[in-house]
Amino acid sequence: MRPATPRRARSLTRSVFLRGVIVVILGMILISAVAVTTLSSLVNRGFDSQLRMGGVMLVSLMADELSAQRAMTPRRPPSCDFPLLSDEDRSAFIDYARWRMFRVWYGGKTCWASRAGPALSAPAPVTYDRFQEVRDHGVTWRYYTHAAPRNGPVVQVGEPLGARNRIVMRMALEMIAPFLLIAILLILALLRGMHISLSHLDQFSDALAKQKDRPPFLRPRTEDWASELHPLIETLNRLFDRIEGAVGRERRFIDMAAHQLRTPLAGLSIEAQLAARSQSPEELQTRLAGVHASTQRVSGMVDQLLALAQVEASGAIGLTAVPVKEVLSSVIADIAPVAARRQVEIIVEMDDTDATSGPEALLHPLLANLIDNAVKYAPDGGEALIELAKGVLVISDTGPGMSESERAHAFERFWRAPGNTEAGAGLGLAIAQEAASRLSARISLDDRSDGRSGLRVVVHFAVSAKD
């Protein structure tokens, strides 16, 4: 199988230049069309005026001869038997009509006609003082018919349209030539201007090539570049922010994992070594139980570290919002078996009209860690009360609670209260706080308001997280 031919990259310079050239060419075509149309109209009016003037002049030249005929033979109407033009007028008109055609009709007969021109029939009165066109032997002729007064002769004067068209084209070329030169200069100026303008992109590319491979990145400033590059610069700077944030989260995760997993892994190694040196089955079973417990602690810490990293990488923008009630029901269903083993009663009081919602990727770790803590620290046979109404979530347990000084450190990562013997890595409340921050929510810790022992956690969801 032949490898696919790589697609040729589209040139921005070529694309913009071709568009500019097309606009210039279309402009030239439009100018040429307007020029030819205007010149054709002007030339046709001028030549038509000459034909009309020729017909009127020919009738005027015949007026004296017609008057003489009528005076000599008053009882006989003039006809082609009498000369209609004097020799001098005839010669002058023939000189005038060298390349034109003319016809003189009298009584339906041709009295005088030029050699040039098409064969025409006797004109009808309806064609008098009108222009007509006829095609003969591949040549189009335009002629004018004019009748003398008092039933005098009828004259037709015409010329081939090809002569007019040649004059129109010659005049159009003379008129368009300067515009053509201007168009060429415009195209050259456009090409030069594009190279100068796009040189900013080359400079910008060179500046980006000097960037380091790792954060922190040197962000370009919009005021140092042309305004057309500002959207690109702003997008790149946002991309740099996201990359630096991702790399920072990765670095913090690695640092936390290396720091926090060192002790559990060392304990796991010791337990494994002791198990290998066991002398009896009972001692081996004890040591293997220790290995299992150490493994569970490491696994739980890794899970919480990954959860924290996932929450830090998440954001509320662009994620589908789901009702808090749905996520809360799902979390309670997951924790219910653990609570049942320790006989911890989970009491849920939710307002059915509450419309608080948010991205499930953030709501789930927030609710799961808070409810898990409430069940974990409640004594066997205790309870965890969960209330949701008007965008406020309250979780109360019957555990030992927290002192004011302990509450001040509760959201710190890996912090555990002195004497705390419950399994965990000290990341639950830190994860919940991070998720709440991404949701623009606020978490507060306090003693129970009914005087009983335990911790009361209140989550105030932001207005933007509703609906």
Short mmCIF file of C-alpha atoms in Angstrom, two decimals:
data_model
loop_
_atom_site.label_atom_id
_atom_site.label_comp_id
_atom_site.label_asym_id
_atom_site.label_seq_id
_atom_site.Cartn_x
_atom_site.Cartn_y
_atom_site.Cartn_z
CA MET A 1 0.00 0.00 0.00
CA ARG A 2 1.45 3.30 -1.07
CA PRO A 3 1.87 5.87 1.68
CA ALA A 4 -0.54 8.77 1.56
CA THR A 5 0.87 11.88 -0.06
CA PRO A 6 1.11 14.64 2.53
CA ARG A 7 -1.29 17.45 1.88
CA ARG A 8 0.37 20.62 0.77
CA ALA A 9 0.07 23.39 3.32
CA ARG A 10 -2.02 26.33 2.19
CA SER A 11 -0.10 29.58 1.84
CA LEU A 12 -1.76 32.52 3.58
CA THR A 13 0.21 34.98 1.43
CA ARG A 14 -0.83 33.29 -1.78
CA SER A 15 -4.45 33.05 -0.69
CA VAL A 16 -4.74 36.72 0.27
CA PHE A 17 -2.80 37.81 -2.81
CA LEU A 18 -5.02 35.80 -5.16
CA ARG A 19 -8.12 37.29 -3.55
CA GLY A 20 -6.70 40.76 -4.06
CA VAL A 21 -5.83 40.01 -7.69
CA ILE A 22 -9.33 38.64 -8.30
CA VAL A 23 -10.84 41.83 -6.86
CA VAL A 24 -8.61 43.99 -9.10
CA ILE A 25 -9.44 41.88 -12.19
CA LEU A 26 -13.16 42.02 -11.46
CA GLY A 27 -12.82 45.78 -11.04
CA MET A 28 -11.08 46.02 -14.41
CA ILE A 29 -13.76 43.91 -16.07
CA LEU A 30 -16.45 46.12 -14.57
CA ILE A 31 -14.66 49.30 -15.67
CA SER A 32 -14.15 47.87 -19.17
CA ALA A 33 -17.80 46.86 -19.45
CA VAL A 34 -18.97 50.30 -18.33
CA ALA A 35 -16.49 52.00 -20.69
CA VAL A 36 -17.49 49.91 -23.71
CA THR A 37 -21.20 50.36 -22.99
CA THR A 38 -20.84 54.11 -22.53
CA LEU A 39 -18.63 54.56 -25.60
CA SER A 40 -20.90 52.37 -27.70
CA SER A 41 -23.88 54.49 -26.73
CA LEU A 42 -22.04 57.75 -27.47
CA VAL A 43 -20.62 56.53 -30.79
CA ASN A 44 -23.97 55.14 -31.93
CA ARG A 45 -25.71 58.41 -31.11
CA GLY A 46 -23.04 60.33 -33.03
CA PHE A 47 -23.17 58.12 -36.10
CA ASP A 48 -26.97 58.03 -36.05
CA SER A 49 -26.95 61.81 -36.00
CA GLN A 50 -24.70 61.78 -39.05
CA LEU A 51 -27.03 59.38 -40.88
CA ARG A 52 -30.04 61.51 -40.02
CA MET A 53 -28.17 64.63 -41.13
CA GLY A 54 -27.15 62.84 -44.37
CA GLY A 55 -30.76 61.98 -45.16
CA VAL A 56 -31.95 65.50 -44.41
CA MET A 57 -29.07 66.95 -46.45
CA LEU A 58 -29.86 64.71 -49.44
CA VAL A 59 -33.52 65.78 -49.37
CA SER A 60 -32.45 69.44 -49.09
CA LEU A 61 -30.15 69.07 -52.11
CA MET A 62 -33.04 67.65 -54.15
CA ALA A 63 -35.47 70.41 -53.14
CA ASP A 64 -34.34 72.89 -55.85
CA GLU A 65 -34.52 70.31 -58.63
CA LEU A 66 -37.96 69.20 -57.51
CA SER A 67 -39.20 72.79 -57.49
CA ALA A 68 -37.84 73.32 -61.02
CA GLN A 69 -39.56 70.16 -62.26
CA ARG A 70 -42.89 71.24 -60.81
CA ALA A 71 -42.53 74.69 -62.41
CA MET A 72 -41.69 73.27 -65.85
CA THR A 73 -44.37 70.57 -65.85
CA PRO A 74 -47.08 71.72 -63.45
CA ARG A 75 -49.52 69.08 -64.68
CA ARG A 76 -47.06 66.20 -64.46
CA PRO A 77 -45.78 65.04 -61.06
CA PRO A 78 -42.00 64.76 -60.63
CA SER A 79 -40.52 61.32 -61.34
CA CYS A 80 -37.21 59.55 -61.78
CA ASP A 81 -37.23 60.63 -65.44
CA PHE A 82 -36.06 64.05 -64.30
CA PRO A 83 -32.68 64.60 -62.60
CA LEU A 84 -33.17 64.95 -58.84
CA LEU A 85 -29.69 66.37 -58.20
CA SER A 86 -27.44 68.63 -60.12
CA ASP A 87 -24.15 67.18 -61.25
CA GLU A 88 -22.31 69.28 -58.69
CA ASP A 89 -24.57 68.14 -55.78
CA ARG A 90 -24.41 64.55 -56.95
CA SER A 91 -20.59 64.60 -56.92
CA ALA A 92 -20.50 66.24 -53.49
CA PHE A 93 -22.86 63.72 -51.95
CA ILE A 94 -20.98 60.77 -53.46
CA ASP A 95 -17.82 62.09 -51.83
CA TYR A 96 -19.69 62.34 -48.52
CA ALA A 97 -21.01 58.80 -48.78
CA ARG A 98 -17.85 57.02 -49.83
CA TRP A 99 -18.24 54.07 -47.45
CA ARG A 100 -21.90 54.55 -46.74
CA MET A 101 -24.88 53.38 -48.72
CA PHE A 102 -27.79 55.49 -49.92
CA ARG A 103 -31.01 54.88 -51.80
CA VAL A 104 -33.43 57.42 -53.39
CA TRP A 105 -36.96 56.19 -53.96
CA TYR A 106 -39.68 57.99 -55.91
CA GLY A 107 -43.05 56.49 -56.64
CA GLY A 108 -41.90 53.12 -55.32
CA LYS A 109 -38.96 52.98 -57.74
CA THR A 110 -35.24 53.36 -57.11
CA CYS A 111 -34.12 56.59 -58.71
CA TRP A 112 -30.57 56.58 -57.46
CA ALA A 113 -28.54 54.12 -55.37
CA SER A 114 -24.96 53.59 -54.31
CA ARG A 115 -23.12 50.47 -55.26
CA ALA A 116 -22.46 49.60 -51.61
CA GLY A 117 -25.14 48.35 -49.30
CA PRO A 118 -27.78 45.64 -49.09
CA ALA A 119 -30.68 45.03 -51.36
CA LEU A 120 -33.70 46.86 -49.94
CA SER A 121 -37.34 46.91 -50.85
CA ALA A 122 -39.32 50.09 -51.31
CA PRO A 123 -39.83 51.71 -47.90
CA ALA A 124 -43.30 51.83 -46.38
CA PRO A 125 -44.58 55.04 -44.78
CA VAL A 126 -44.41 53.38 -41.36
CA THR A 127 -40.59 53.24 -41.63
CA TYR A 128 -40.16 56.94 -42.34
CA ASP A 129 -37.85 58.84 -39.95
CA ARG A 130 -36.80 55.59 -38.27
CA PHE A 131 -33.58 53.58 -37.95
CA GLN A 132 -33.48 49.96 -39.05
CA GLU A 133 -30.89 47.22 -39.29
CA VAL A 134 -30.48 44.51 -41.90
CA ARG A 135 -27.89 41.79 -42.40
CA ASP A 136 -26.60 41.11 -45.90
CA HIS A 137 -23.77 38.79 -46.90
CA GLY A 138 -22.49 38.60 -43.32
CA VAL A 139 -22.47 42.39 -42.85
CA THR A 140 -24.91 44.21 -40.61
CA TRP A 141 -26.10 47.57 -41.96
CA ARG A 142 -27.89 50.30 -40.05
CA TYR A 143 -29.83 52.79 -42.15
CA TYR A 144 -32.15 55.76 -41.73
CA THR A 145 -35.24 56.44 -43.85
CA HIS A 146 -36.32 60.04 -44.46
CA ALA A 147 -39.16 61.27 -46.71
CA ALA A 148 -39.28 64.65 -48.45
CA PRO A 149 -42.40 66.76 -47.82
CA ARG A 150 -45.31 66.98 -50.30
CA ASN A 151 -45.02 63.38 -51.43
CA GLY A 152 -41.46 63.93 -52.49
CA PRO A 153 -38.79 61.28 -52.83
CA VAL A 154 -37.80 58.99 -49.95
CA VAL A 155 -34.11 58.61 -49.12
CA GLN A 156 -32.28 55.92 -47.16
CA VAL A 157 -28.78 56.51 -45.79
CA GLY A 158 -26.87 53.76 -43.97
CA GLU A 159 -23.51 52.35 -43.01
CA PRO A 160 -22.04 49.03 -41.79
CA LEU A 161 -21.97 48.58 -38.01
CA GLY A 162 -18.50 47.04 -38.17
CA ALA A 163 -16.98 50.47 -38.64
CA ARG A 164 -18.70 51.71 -35.51
CA ASN A 165 -17.58 48.70 -33.49
CA ARG A 166 -13.96 49.17 -34.55
CA ILE A 167 -14.08 52.79 -33.47
CA VAL A 168 -15.67 51.81 -30.14
CA MET A 169 -13.01 49.18 -29.46
CA ARG A 170 -10.17 51.53 -30.37
CA MET A 171 -11.51 54.27 -28.12
CA ALA A 172 -12.19 51.75 -25.31
CA LEU A 173 -8.61 50.45 -25.47
CA GLU A 174 -7.29 54.00 -25.35
CA MET A 175 -9.47 54.69 -22.33
CA ILE A 176 -8.77 51.39 -20.51
CA ALA A 177 -5.01 51.35 -21.08
CA PRO A 178 -4.27 53.79 -18.21
CA PHE A 179 -6.55 51.79 -15.89
CA LEU A 180 -4.74 48.60 -16.89
CA LEU A 181 -1.44 50.19 -15.94
CA ILE A 182 -2.95 51.33 -12.65
CA ALA A 183 -4.23 47.79 -12.01
CA ILE A 184 -0.76 46.33 -12.54
CA LEU A 185 0.72 48.90 -10.17
CA LEU A 186 -2.01 48.10 -7.62
CA ILE A 187 -1.22 44.37 -7.80
CA LEU A 188 2.49 45.04 -7.30
CA ALA A 189 1.74 47.41 -4.41
CA LEU A 190 -0.60 44.79 -2.89
CA LEU A 191 2.09 42.12 -3.12
CA ARG A 192 4.68 44.41 -1.55
CA GLY A 193 2.30 45.53 1.19
CA MET A 194 1.42 41.93 2.01
CA HIS A 195 5.06 40.95 2.34
CA ILE A 196 5.65 43.88 4.69
CA SER A 197 2.52 43.17 6.74
CA LEU A 198 3.08 39.42 6.96
CA SER A 199 6.66 39.96 8.02
CA HIS A 200 5.17 40.54 11.51
CA LEU A 201 4.14 36.89 11.48
CA ASP A 202 7.72 35.84 10.71
CA GLN A 203 8.98 38.00 13.56
CA PHE A 204 6.31 36.60 15.87
CA SER A 205 7.26 33.05 14.84
CA ASP A 206 10.92 33.80 15.57
CA ALA A 207 9.95 35.14 19.00
CA LEU A 208 7.96 31.99 19.78
CA ALA A 209 10.85 29.79 18.61
CA LYS A 210 12.96 31.27 21.42
CA GLN A 211 10.55 29.95 24.06
CA LYS A 212 11.79 27.42 26.58
CA ASP A 213 10.59 23.84 26.38
CA ARG A 214 9.30 23.91 29.96
CA PRO A 215 7.45 26.50 32.07
CA PRO A 216 7.59 29.24 33.02
CA PHE A 217 6.98 30.60 29.51
CA LEU A 218 7.81 34.11 28.38
CA ARG A 219 4.44 35.55 27.40
CA PRO A 220 4.31 37.93 24.41
CA ARG A 221 2.70 41.30 25.13
CA THR A 222 -0.07 42.55 22.87
CA GLU A 223 1.29 46.10 22.87
CA ASP A 224 4.49 44.87 21.18
CA TRP A 225 2.67 43.51 18.13
CA ALA A 226 0.17 44.56 15.49
CA SER A 227 -3.48 44.57 16.54
CA GLU A 228 -4.29 41.74 14.09
CA LEU A 229 -2.09 39.44 16.19
CA HIS A 230 -3.74 40.32 19.51
CA PRO A 231 -6.36 37.49 19.40
CA LEU A 232 -3.60 34.98 18.61
CA ILE A 233 -1.39 36.34 21.40
CA GLU A 234 -4.24 36.19 23.93
CA THR A 235 -5.04 32.61 22.89
CA LEU A 236 -1.39 31.59 23.20
CA ASN A 237 -1.09 33.18 26.62
CA ARG A 238 -4.18 31.29 27.80
CA LEU A 239 -2.63 28.12 26.42
CA PHE A 240 0.61 28.88 28.29
CA ASP A 241 -1.43 29.35 31.48
CA ARG A 242 -3.13 25.99 31.03
CA ILE A 243 0.17 24.24 30.28
CA GLU A 244 1.86 25.81 33.29
CA GLY A 245 -1.12 24.87 35.47
CA ALA A 246 -1.04 21.27 34.22
CA VAL A 247 2.73 20.99 34.67
CA GLY A 248 2.45 22.55 38.12
CA ARG A 249 -0.25 20.10 39.14
CA GLU A 250 1.83 17.24 37.81
CA ARG A 251 4.87 18.43 39.73
CA ARG A 252 2.87 18.85 42.96
CA PHE A 253 1.35 15.41 42.52
CA ILE A 254 4.76 13.82 42.04
CA ASP A 255 6.19 15.68 45.03
CA MET A 256 3.24 14.72 47.24
CA ALA A 257 3.30 11.11 46.08
CA ALA A 258 7.07 10.83 46.63
CA HIS A 259 6.81 12.41 50.07
CA GLN A 260 3.71 10.69 51.37
CA LEU A 261 4.28 7.24 49.91
CA ARG A 262 7.84 6.94 51.21
CA THR A 263 6.82 5.96 54.77
CA PRO A 264 3.99 3.55 53.86
CA LEU A 265 6.17 1.83 51.27
CA ALA A 266 9.00 1.54 53.79
CA GLY A 267 6.56 -0.01 56.28
CA LEU A 268 5.30 -2.38 53.59
CA SER A 269 8.89 -3.41 52.82
CA ILE A 270 9.60 -4.08 56.50
CA GLU A 271 6.43 -6.13 56.90
CA ALA A 272 7.36 -8.19 53.84
CA GLN A 273 10.89 -8.81 55.18
CA LEU A 274 9.50 -9.87 58.54
CA ALA A 275 7.03 -12.18 56.82
CA ALA A 276 9.90 -13.79 54.93
CA ARG A 277 11.69 -14.50 58.23
CA SER A 278 8.66 -15.97 59.97
CA GLN A 279 9.36 -19.20 61.85
CA SER A 280 5.83 -20.46 62.25
CA PRO A 281 2.52 -20.39 60.30
CA GLU A 282 0.92 -18.26 62.98
CA GLU A 283 3.69 -15.64 62.78
CA LEU A 284 3.57 -15.72 58.94
CA GLN A 285 -0.19 -15.14 59.00
CA THR A 286 0.28 -12.19 61.34
CA ARG A 287 2.96 -10.69 59.14
CA LEU A 288 0.90 -11.21 55.96
CA ALA A 289 -1.99 -9.43 57.67
CA GLY A 290 0.37 -6.54 58.30
CA VAL A 291 1.46 -6.59 54.65
CA HIS A 292 -2.22 -6.51 53.59
CA ALA A 293 -2.95 -3.58 55.91
CA SER A 294 0.06 -1.66 54.62
CA THR A 295 -1.01 -2.38 51.04
CA GLN A 296 -4.50 -1.07 51.78
CA ARG A 297 -3.08 2.11 53.26
CA VAL A 298 -0.86 2.66 50.20
CA SER A 299 -3.77 1.91 47.86
CA GLY A 300 -6.08 4.31 49.70
CA MET A 301 -3.47 7.06 49.68
CA VAL A 302 -2.87 6.60 45.93
CA ASP A 303 -6.61 6.75 45.30
CA GLN A 304 -6.90 10.00 47.24
CA LEU A 305 -3.88 11.49 45.55
CA LEU A 306 -5.36 10.67 42.15
CA ALA A 307 -8.72 12.10 43.21
CA LEU A 308 -7.05 15.32 44.32
CA ALA A 309 -5.15 15.57 41.04
CA GLN A 310 -8.36 14.98 39.07
CA VAL A 311 -10.23 17.68 40.97
CA GLU A 312 -7.39 20.16 40.49
CA ALA A 313 -7.43 19.49 36.74
CA SER A 314 -11.22 19.87 36.48
CA GLY A 315 -13.19 23.04 35.98
CA ALA A 316 -16.87 23.91 36.03
CA ILE A 317 -16.76 25.55 32.58
CA GLY A 318 -17.91 23.40 29.66
CA LEU A 319 -19.15 20.48 31.83
CA THR A 320 -22.75 19.29 31.91
CA ALA A 321 -24.55 20.31 35.10
CA VAL A 322 -26.55 17.72 37.02
CA PRO A 323 -28.75 18.24 40.11
CA VAL A 324 -27.01 17.95 43.47
CA LYS A 325 -29.88 15.70 44.61
CA GLU A 326 -28.96 13.07 41.99
CA VAL A 327 -25.27 13.06 42.88
CA LEU A 328 -26.11 12.99 46.59
CA SER A 329 -28.35 9.94 46.14
CA SER A 330 -25.61 8.16 44.18
CA VAL A 331 -22.95 8.87 46.82
CA ILE A 332 -25.22 7.71 49.67
CA ALA A 333 -25.94 4.49 47.78
CA ASP A 334 -22.19 3.84 47.48
CA ILE A 335 -21.48 4.51 51.18
CA ALA A 336 -24.58 2.78 52.56
CA PRO A 337 -22.97 -0.70 52.78
CA VAL A 338 -20.09 0.65 54.86
CA ALA A 339 -22.52 2.49 57.14
CA ALA A 340 -24.67 -0.65 57.48
CA ARG A 341 -21.70 -2.76 58.66
CA ARG A 342 -21.09 -0.28 61.47
CA GLN A 343 -24.82 0.32 62.05
CA VAL A 344 -24.43 4.04 61.32
CA GLU A 345 -27.81 5.47 60.34
CA ILE A 346 -27.79 7.91 57.39
CA ILE A 347 -30.68 10.36 57.68
CA VAL A 348 -31.45 12.39 54.54
CA GLU A 349 -33.69 15.46 54.47
CA MET A 350 -33.89 17.07 51.02
CA ASP A 351 -36.12 19.85 49.70
CA ASP A 352 -37.73 18.49 46.53
CA THR A 353 -37.85 22.01 45.06
CA ASP A 354 -34.11 22.58 45.44
CA ALA A 355 -32.64 23.12 41.97
CA THR A 356 -28.96 23.37 42.89
CA SER A 357 -26.80 21.75 40.21
CA GLY A 358 -23.22 21.52 39.05
CA PRO A 359 -20.72 19.35 37.15
CA GLU A 360 -20.77 15.78 38.45
CA ALA A 361 -16.98 15.57 38.13
CA LEU A 362 -16.73 18.14 40.94
CA LEU A 363 -19.87 17.40 42.96
CA HIS A 364 -19.06 13.71 43.42
CA PRO A 365 -15.64 14.11 45.13
CA LEU A 366 -17.03 16.97 47.23
CA LEU A 367 -20.02 15.00 48.55
CA ALA A 368 -18.23 11.63 48.70
CA ASN A 369 -15.43 12.87 50.96
CA LEU A 370 -17.70 14.84 53.28
CA ILE A 371 -20.21 11.99 53.74
CA ASP A 372 -17.43 9.40 54.01
CA ASN A 373 -15.86 11.41 56.85
CA ALA A 374 -19.22 11.72 58.60
CA VAL A 375 -19.76 7.93 58.48
CA LYS A 376 -16.13 7.12 59.30
CA TYR A 377 -15.92 9.25 62.44
CA ALA A 378 -19.40 8.41 63.72
CA PRO A 379 -19.28 5.69 66.40
CA ASP A 380 -20.87 2.29 65.82
CA GLY A 381 -24.60 2.78 66.11
CA GLY A 382 -24.26 6.54 65.50
CA GLU A 383 -25.83 8.63 62.80
CA ALA A 384 -25.03 10.99 59.92
CA LEU A 385 -27.64 13.65 59.15
CA ILE A 386 -27.66 15.11 55.59
CA GLU A 387 -29.83 18.16 54.83
CA LEU A 388 -30.21 19.98 51.49
CA ALA A 389 -32.38 23.07 51.00
CA LYS A 390 -32.11 26.37 49.14
CA GLY A 391 -28.60 25.73 47.86
CA VAL A 392 -27.18 24.85 51.28
CA LEU A 393 -25.94 21.37 52.19
CA VAL A 394 -25.49 20.48 55.90
CA ILE A 395 -23.80 17.23 57.01
CA SER A 396 -23.78 16.48 60.75
CA ASP A 397 -22.26 13.44 62.46
CA THR A 398 -22.13 12.11 66.04
CA GLY A 399 -18.36 11.67 66.14
CA PRO A 400 -15.82 13.33 68.42
CA GLY A 401 -15.97 16.60 66.49
CA MET A 402 -13.08 19.06 66.13
CA SER A 403 -11.67 21.76 68.32
CA GLU A 404 -11.33 25.28 67.01
CA SER A 405 -7.58 24.87 66.56
CA GLU A 406 -8.09 21.59 64.67
CA ARG A 407 -10.68 23.18 62.39
CA ALA A 408 -8.10 25.82 61.45
CA HIS A 409 -5.87 23.07 59.94
CA ALA A 410 -8.59 20.72 58.72
CA PHE A 411 -8.30 21.64 55.02
CA GLU A 412 -4.51 21.35 54.88
CA ARG A 413 -3.22 18.46 52.81
CA PHE A 414 -2.01 15.40 54.75
CA TRP A 415 -2.97 17.00 58.07
CA ARG A 416 -4.44 14.61 60.62
CA ALA A 417 -5.68 15.47 64.09
CA PRO A 418 -3.46 14.31 66.97
CA GLY A 419 -4.56 10.90 68.22
CA ASN A 420 -6.54 10.15 65.06
CA THR A 421 -6.41 6.38 64.60
CA GLU A 422 -8.80 6.13 61.62
CA ALA A 423 -7.35 4.96 58.29
CA GLY A 424 -6.66 7.76 55.86
CA ALA A 425 -4.07 10.08 54.37
CA GLY A 426 -5.41 13.45 55.52
CA LEU A 427 -6.61 14.39 52.03
CA GLY A 428 -10.41 14.02 52.27
CA LEU A 429 -11.23 17.57 53.35
CA ALA A 430 -8.50 18.96 51.10
CA ILE A 431 -10.14 17.28 48.10
CA ALA A 432 -13.57 18.57 49.17
CA GLN A 433 -12.21 22.11 49.58
CA GLU A 434 -10.57 22.01 46.14
CA ALA A 435 -13.80 20.78 44.50
CA ALA A 436 -15.83 23.44 46.31
CA SER A 437 -13.41 26.12 45.15
CA ARG A 438 -13.86 24.96 41.53
CA LEU A 439 -17.63 25.20 42.02
CA SER A 440 -17.35 28.66 43.64
CA ALA A 441 -18.88 27.10 46.75
CA ARG A 442 -17.87 27.70 50.39
CA ILE A 443 -17.31 25.11 53.14
CA SER A 444 -17.45 25.88 56.85
CA LEU A 445 -16.87 23.60 59.88
CA ASP A 446 -18.59 23.99 63.26
CA ASP A 447 -19.95 22.09 66.23
CA ARG A 448 -23.43 20.63 66.08
CA SER A 449 -26.12 23.20 66.90
CA ASP A 450 -28.23 20.77 68.99
CA GLY A 451 -25.58 20.42 71.72
CA ARG A 452 -24.69 16.84 70.80
CA SER A 453 -21.11 15.79 70.15
CA GLY A 454 -20.08 15.81 66.51
CA LEU A 455 -19.00 17.95 63.56
CA ARG A 456 -21.31 20.06 61.44
CA VAL A 457 -20.17 20.73 57.84
CA VAL A 458 -22.02 23.42 55.85
CA VAL A 459 -21.59 23.86 52.07
CA HIS A 460 -22.95 27.07 50.57
CA PHE A 461 -23.32 26.63 46.81
CA ALA A 462 -22.88 29.73 44.68
CA VAL A 463 -25.82 31.18 42.75
CA SER A 464 -24.00 30.41 39.48
CA ALA A 465 -24.09 26.71 40.34
CA LYS A 466 -27.88 26.69 40.39
CA ASP A 467 -30.24 25.91 37.53
#
